[in-house]
Short mmCIF file of C-alpha atoms in Angstrom, two decimals:
data_model
loop_
_atom_site.label_atom_id
_atom_site.label_comp_id
_atom_site.label_asym_id
_atom_site.label_seq_id
_atom_site.Cartn_x
_atom_site.Cartn_y
_atom_site.Cartn_z
CA MET A 362 0.01 0.10 0.06
CA THR A 363 2.88 2.32 0.61
CA ALA A 364 4.37 2.15 -2.58
CA LEU A 365 0.76 2.19 -4.41
CA PHE A 366 0.02 5.75 -2.31
CA ALA A 367 3.52 7.27 -2.78
CA LEU A 368 3.51 6.65 -6.62
CA ALA A 369 0.60 8.08 -6.94
CA THR A 370 1.73 11.16 -5.02
CA SER A 371 4.93 11.32 -7.78
CA LEU A 372 2.00 11.42 -10.81
CA LEU A 373 -0.06 13.95 -8.91
CA TRP A 374 2.80 16.36 -7.86
CA GLY A 375 4.41 15.94 -11.39
CA LEU A 376 1.02 17.18 -13.03
CA ALA A 377 0.53 19.35 -10.78
CA ASP A 378 3.83 21.07 -11.29
CA PHE A 379 3.37 20.57 -15.48
CA GLY A 380 0.25 22.68 -15.05
CA GLY A 381 1.47 25.09 -12.46
CA GLY A 382 4.73 25.64 -15.42
CA LEU A 383 2.12 26.36 -18.06
CA LEU A 384 -0.16 28.54 -16.04
CA THR A 385 3.24 31.10 -15.02
CA ARG A 386 3.73 31.77 -18.57
CA ARG A 387 0.38 33.73 -18.96
CA VAL A 388 -0.40 34.59 -15.12
CA PRO A 389 1.91 35.61 -12.33
CA ALA A 390 3.25 32.86 -9.83
CA LEU A 391 2.11 34.05 -6.76
CA THR A 392 -1.35 34.67 -8.37
CA VAL A 393 -1.57 30.79 -9.26
CA VAL A 394 -0.29 29.70 -6.40
CA VAL A 395 -2.80 31.72 -4.07
CA ALA A 396 -5.76 31.33 -6.89
CA SER A 397 -5.21 27.49 -6.98
CA GLN A 398 -5.00 26.87 -3.04
CA ALA A 399 -8.38 28.92 -2.93
CA ILE A 400 -9.95 26.80 -5.33
CA ALA A 401 -8.87 23.97 -3.24
CA VAL A 402 -9.73 25.81 -0.06
CA VAL A 403 -13.48 25.57 -1.07
CA VAL A 404 -13.57 22.06 -2.66
CA LEU A 405 -11.55 21.37 0.80
CA GLY A 406 -14.10 22.73 2.96
CA ALA A 407 -17.17 21.01 1.58
CA VAL A 408 -15.36 17.77 2.31
CA VAL A 409 -14.96 18.56 5.97
CA ILE A 410 -18.51 19.26 6.52
CA ALA A 411 -19.62 16.30 4.40
CA THR A 412 -17.54 13.71 6.35
CA GLY A 413 -17.65 15.74 9.82
CA GLY A 414 -13.97 16.06 9.98
CA TRP A 415 -14.03 19.11 12.45
CA THR A 416 -14.50 16.79 14.97
CA GLU A 417 -10.93 15.80 14.73
CA TRP A 418 -9.76 19.38 15.81
CA GLY A 419 -6.57 19.01 18.15
CA PRO A 420 -3.25 20.33 18.36
CA GLN A 421 -1.77 17.71 16.13
CA LEU A 422 -3.37 20.45 13.37
CA TRP A 423 -0.14 22.82 14.24
CA PHE A 424 1.41 20.39 12.03
CA ALA A 425 -0.69 21.33 9.14
CA VAL A 426 -0.29 25.14 10.17
CA GLY A 427 3.49 25.02 9.94
CA ALA A 428 3.01 22.61 6.64
CA GLY A 429 1.13 25.65 5.22
CA LEU A 430 3.34 28.14 6.22
CA VAL A 431 6.36 26.59 4.85
CA GLY A 432 4.72 25.52 1.47
CA PRO A 433 4.36 29.32 -0.22
CA VAL A 434 8.30 30.19 0.70
CA ALA A 435 9.41 27.00 -0.90
CA MET A 436 7.12 27.10 -3.85
CA LEU A 437 7.92 30.56 -4.33
CA SER A 438 11.34 30.21 -4.01
CA PHE A 439 11.33 27.43 -6.62
CA TYR A 440 9.77 29.69 -9.31
CA LYS A 441 12.71 32.23 -8.31
CA ALA A 442 15.36 30.21 -8.90
CA LEU A 443 13.66 28.58 -12.18
CA ALA A 444 13.72 32.25 -13.57
CA LEU A 445 17.14 32.98 -13.22
CA GLY A 446 18.43 29.34 -14.19
CA PRO A 447 19.54 27.52 -15.94
CA MET A 448 16.16 25.51 -15.18
CA GLY A 449 18.43 21.92 -15.94
CA VAL A 450 20.11 22.63 -12.63
CA VAL A 451 17.42 23.95 -10.59
CA SER A 452 14.60 21.62 -11.64
CA PRO A 453 17.20 18.58 -10.36
CA LEU A 454 18.13 20.31 -7.33
CA GLY A 455 14.71 20.89 -5.86
CA SER A 456 14.21 17.22 -5.59
CA LEU A 457 17.04 17.04 -2.35
CA GLY A 458 14.12 18.10 -0.38
CA VAL A 459 13.72 14.16 -0.29
CA VAL A 460 16.89 13.99 2.08
CA VAL A 461 14.41 15.65 4.97
CA PRO A 462 11.60 13.20 5.60
CA VAL A 463 14.12 10.45 4.77
CA GLY A 464 16.49 11.66 7.96
CA VAL A 465 13.37 12.06 9.67
CA GLY A 466 12.39 8.22 9.41
CA LEU A 467 16.05 7.17 9.97
CA PHE A 468 15.61 9.70 13.38
CA LEU A 469 12.61 7.79 14.42
CA GLY A 470 14.02 4.33 14.11
CA GLU A 471 13.30 3.33 10.52
CA ARG A 472 16.26 0.63 9.37
CA PRO A 473 15.37 -0.34 5.76
CA GLY A 474 16.95 -3.30 4.62
CA VAL A 475 19.83 -3.57 1.76
CA PRO A 476 17.71 -3.89 -1.26
CA GLN A 477 15.62 -0.79 0.32
CA PHE A 478 19.14 1.04 1.07
CA ALA A 479 20.03 0.43 -2.73
CA GLY A 480 16.93 1.19 -3.98
CA ILE A 481 17.23 4.62 -1.83
CA ALA A 482 20.51 5.57 -3.42
CA VAL A 483 19.46 4.64 -7.23
CA ALA A 484 16.31 6.43 -6.95
CA VAL A 485 18.01 9.56 -5.60
CA VAL A 486 20.34 9.56 -8.29
CA GLY A 487 17.84 8.81 -11.01
CA ILE A 488 15.34 11.63 -9.73
CA LEU A 489 18.46 14.06 -10.20
CA LEU A 490 19.38 12.89 -13.81
CA ALA A 491 15.26 12.91 -14.63
CA GLY A 492 15.63 16.83 -14.64
CA GLY A 493 18.29 16.84 -17.15
CA PRO A 494 21.08 18.62 -15.36
CA GLU A 495 23.42 21.02 -17.43
CA LEU A 496 26.64 19.89 -16.90
CA ARG A 497 28.02 22.53 -19.21
CA GLY A 498 27.17 25.52 -20.41
CA ALA A 499 26.14 29.11 -18.34
CA PRO A 500 27.50 29.07 -14.74
CA VAL A 501 24.66 29.23 -12.26
CA GLN A 502 24.13 32.20 -9.82
CA ARG A 503 24.78 31.81 -6.19
CA GLN A 504 21.23 33.09 -5.35
CA ALA A 505 19.68 30.48 -7.71
CA VAL A 506 21.17 27.73 -5.98
CA LEU A 507 20.58 29.11 -2.30
CA LEU A 508 16.93 30.11 -3.65
CA THR A 509 16.68 26.19 -4.58
CA LEU A 510 18.19 24.75 -1.82
CA LEU A 511 15.64 26.87 0.24
CA ALA A 512 12.85 25.62 -2.02
CA ALA A 513 13.79 21.91 -1.79
CA PHE A 514 14.00 21.76 2.07
CA GLY A 515 10.77 23.75 2.56
CA PHE A 516 9.34 20.71 0.05
CA GLY A 517 10.66 18.00 2.27
CA ALA A 518 9.81 20.05 5.59
CA VAL A 519 6.00 20.18 4.20
CA MET A 520 6.55 16.20 3.71
CA ALA A 521 7.74 15.50 6.78
CA LEU A 522 5.09 17.80 8.56
CA ILE A 523 1.61 16.71 6.70
CA SER A 524 2.10 13.29 7.50
CA GLU A 525 2.39 13.87 11.39
CA ALA A 526 -0.86 16.28 10.73
CA SER A 527 -3.69 13.70 10.92
CA SER A 528 -4.26 9.56 12.16
CA ASN A 529 -7.08 8.87 9.82
CA MET A 530 -9.35 9.81 7.01
CA THR A 531 -11.28 12.66 8.31
CA GLY A 532 -8.51 14.07 10.29
CA LEU A 533 -6.82 14.34 6.79
CA PHE A 534 -9.11 16.30 5.33
CA LEU A 535 -9.26 18.66 8.24
CA ALA A 536 -5.75 18.81 8.27
CA LEU A 537 -5.53 19.57 4.53
CA PHE A 538 -8.10 22.17 4.73
CA VAL A 539 -6.37 23.51 7.56
CA GLN A 540 -2.95 23.46 5.46
CA ARG A 541 -4.52 25.14 2.24
CA VAL A 542 -6.53 27.80 4.33
CA THR A 543 -2.78 28.99 5.81
CA ASN A 544 -1.35 28.78 2.64
CA VAL A 545 -3.94 30.99 0.93
CA ALA A 546 -3.35 33.05 4.11
CA ALA A 547 0.29 33.41 3.79
CA GLY A 548 0.40 33.40 -0.13
CA GLY A 549 -2.79 36.56 -0.23
CA ALA A 550 -0.33 38.31 2.20
CA ALA A 551 2.67 38.18 0.17
CA LEU A 552 0.47 39.08 -3.13
CA PHE A 553 -0.84 41.92 -1.18
CA VAL A 554 2.57 43.50 -0.37
CA SER A 555 3.84 42.84 -3.80
CA VAL A 556 1.53 44.87 -5.26
CA ARG A 557 1.92 47.55 -2.79
CA ARG A 558 5.30 47.58 -4.08
CA GLY A 559 4.50 47.73 -7.34
CA GLY A 560 4.31 43.79 -8.47
CA THR A 561 1.20 42.89 -10.64
CA ALA A 562 -1.39 40.56 -9.48
CA LEU A 563 -3.16 39.63 -13.17
CA PRO A 564 -1.51 39.73 -16.86
CA GLU A 565 -1.69 43.03 -18.65
CA GLY A 566 -4.08 43.79 -20.86
CA THR A 567 -7.15 41.40 -20.40
CA GLY A 568 -6.26 40.11 -17.21
CA ARG A 569 -9.40 38.88 -15.65
CA GLY A 570 -10.03 37.08 -19.20
CA VAL A 571 -7.01 35.11 -18.96
CA ILE A 572 -7.91 34.24 -15.38
CA ARG A 573 -11.27 33.12 -16.05
CA ALA A 574 -10.08 31.13 -19.03
CA SER A 575 -7.13 29.76 -16.42
CA LEU A 576 -9.94 28.51 -13.89
CA PRO A 577 -10.20 24.91 -14.97
CA ALA A 578 -6.25 24.82 -15.14
CA LEU A 579 -5.63 26.52 -11.42
CA ALA A 580 -8.74 23.90 -10.21
CA PHE A 581 -6.72 21.08 -11.42
CA VAL A 582 -3.54 22.31 -9.91
CA GLY A 583 -4.65 22.96 -6.65
CA LEU A 584 -6.36 19.96 -6.20
CA ALA A 585 -3.70 17.61 -7.66
CA ASP A 586 -1.53 19.40 -5.21
CA VAL A 587 -3.95 18.66 -2.63
CA ALA A 588 -4.51 14.90 -3.38
CA ALA A 589 -0.88 14.30 -3.71
CA ASN A 590 -0.55 15.75 -0.11
CA GLY A 591 -3.28 13.16 0.97
CA THR A 592 -1.87 9.99 -0.83
CA TYR A 593 1.87 11.03 0.51
CA SER A 594 0.39 11.44 4.22
CA ILE A 595 -1.30 7.87 3.54
CA ALA A 596 1.41 6.31 2.31
CA ALA A 597 4.06 7.48 5.10
CA GLN A 598 1.42 6.35 7.98
CA ASN A 599 1.06 2.75 6.51
CA GLY A 600 4.38 2.34 6.01
CA PRO A 601 8.29 3.16 6.25
CA ILE A 602 8.35 7.09 5.90
CA THR A 603 11.74 6.91 4.04
CA VAL A 604 10.51 4.47 1.18
CA ALA A 605 7.38 6.96 1.00
CA ALA A 606 9.73 9.48 0.75
CA VAL A 607 11.48 8.49 -1.94
CA LEU A 608 8.71 6.77 -3.94
CA SER A 609 6.36 10.32 -3.64
CA SER A 610 9.70 11.98 -5.36
CA ILE A 611 9.79 10.74 -8.40
CA TYR A 612 7.73 13.47 -9.68
CA PRO A 613 10.20 15.27 -12.09
CA VAL A 614 10.07 11.97 -14.01
CA VAL A 615 6.43 12.59 -14.84
CA THR A 616 6.79 16.36 -15.39
CA ALA A 617 9.53 15.55 -18.17
CA LEU A 618 6.89 13.06 -19.42
CA ALA A 619 4.10 14.96 -19.92
CA ALA A 620 6.36 17.57 -21.23
CA ARG A 621 7.35 15.22 -24.14
CA ALA A 622 3.51 14.21 -24.64
CA VAL A 623 1.95 17.55 -24.57
CA LEU A 624 4.51 20.00 -25.51
CA LYS A 625 6.76 17.41 -27.66
CA GLU A 626 9.74 18.32 -25.47
CA ARG A 627 12.21 15.50 -26.80
CA LEU A 628 13.91 13.79 -23.59
CA ARG A 629 17.66 14.33 -23.26
CA GLY A 630 19.67 11.05 -23.08
CA VAL A 631 20.71 11.90 -19.22
CA GLN A 632 16.88 12.29 -18.51
CA ALA A 633 15.99 8.86 -20.24
CA ALA A 634 18.64 7.47 -18.23
CA GLY A 635 17.43 9.19 -14.79
CA ALA A 636 14.42 8.06 -15.33
CA GLY A 637 15.21 4.39 -16.03
CA LEU A 638 17.11 4.71 -12.93
CA ALA A 639 13.89 6.12 -10.86
CA LEU A 640 12.05 2.65 -11.81
CA VAL A 641 15.18 0.35 -11.28
CA GLY A 642 15.32 2.18 -7.60
CA THR A 643 11.29 1.97 -7.12
CA VAL A 644 11.12 -1.71 -7.66
CA LEU A 645 14.20 -2.11 -5.08
CA LEU A 646 12.24 0.02 -2.86
CA ALA A 647 8.94 -2.36 -3.29
CA SER A 648 10.79 -5.32 -2.77
#
């Protein structure tokens, strides 16, 4: 069950990242974050009411609040790093956040067997290569590296925090709702400050029309991200965190394959090799 839900997490995160990347070509990144998460809040609110999730209120929800505060910072740092580039270095480095939940699992006493340790090593190398790292070309700005590492730590922290925010399914719905409300509050405050400083919240020209046309894509991104957090939480609660975290971090392979299918982007040799290694690591981890 752990492997199944963790791989579902990678699929959902990979597709959400692909959709978010497309949206940020037309809409400011911060607006994409706030709008997509606001849609998720509405849907999750309805789910919490329908399932009676509010009865699971308790101190464990502070983990969800923490995840909600860290998430927007990590996402915006990652988008900024991608803007500074080169993307071929930034993208795979962002996957290093997997070391946070893996470290938490080892700290809590998890001791995977030899095949699982080998699978972790092989999968992490595959994840890094799947991003198509640029080993030659333009130098990487120090700011881009620092922002990427900040984003990676944030992504890993969200994975570790959300897995501790609930102990059952109805509690999980409430935890995800609290996380998303915090996301919107933190992201909305940042958007307000950005606009006050001269930034833009809507695309130039027919901004509102673009937002309306993008609502289905925004909804998909927000709900896919929520679902990914949920499936990861289930995976981490039903098996070793070390295994769940690594299998959930194969999403760069999904993003690369989605770009290949939709945008007709060709996979570089190093990306194909990375995807293959990630699959080998998956088999070892699931053994």
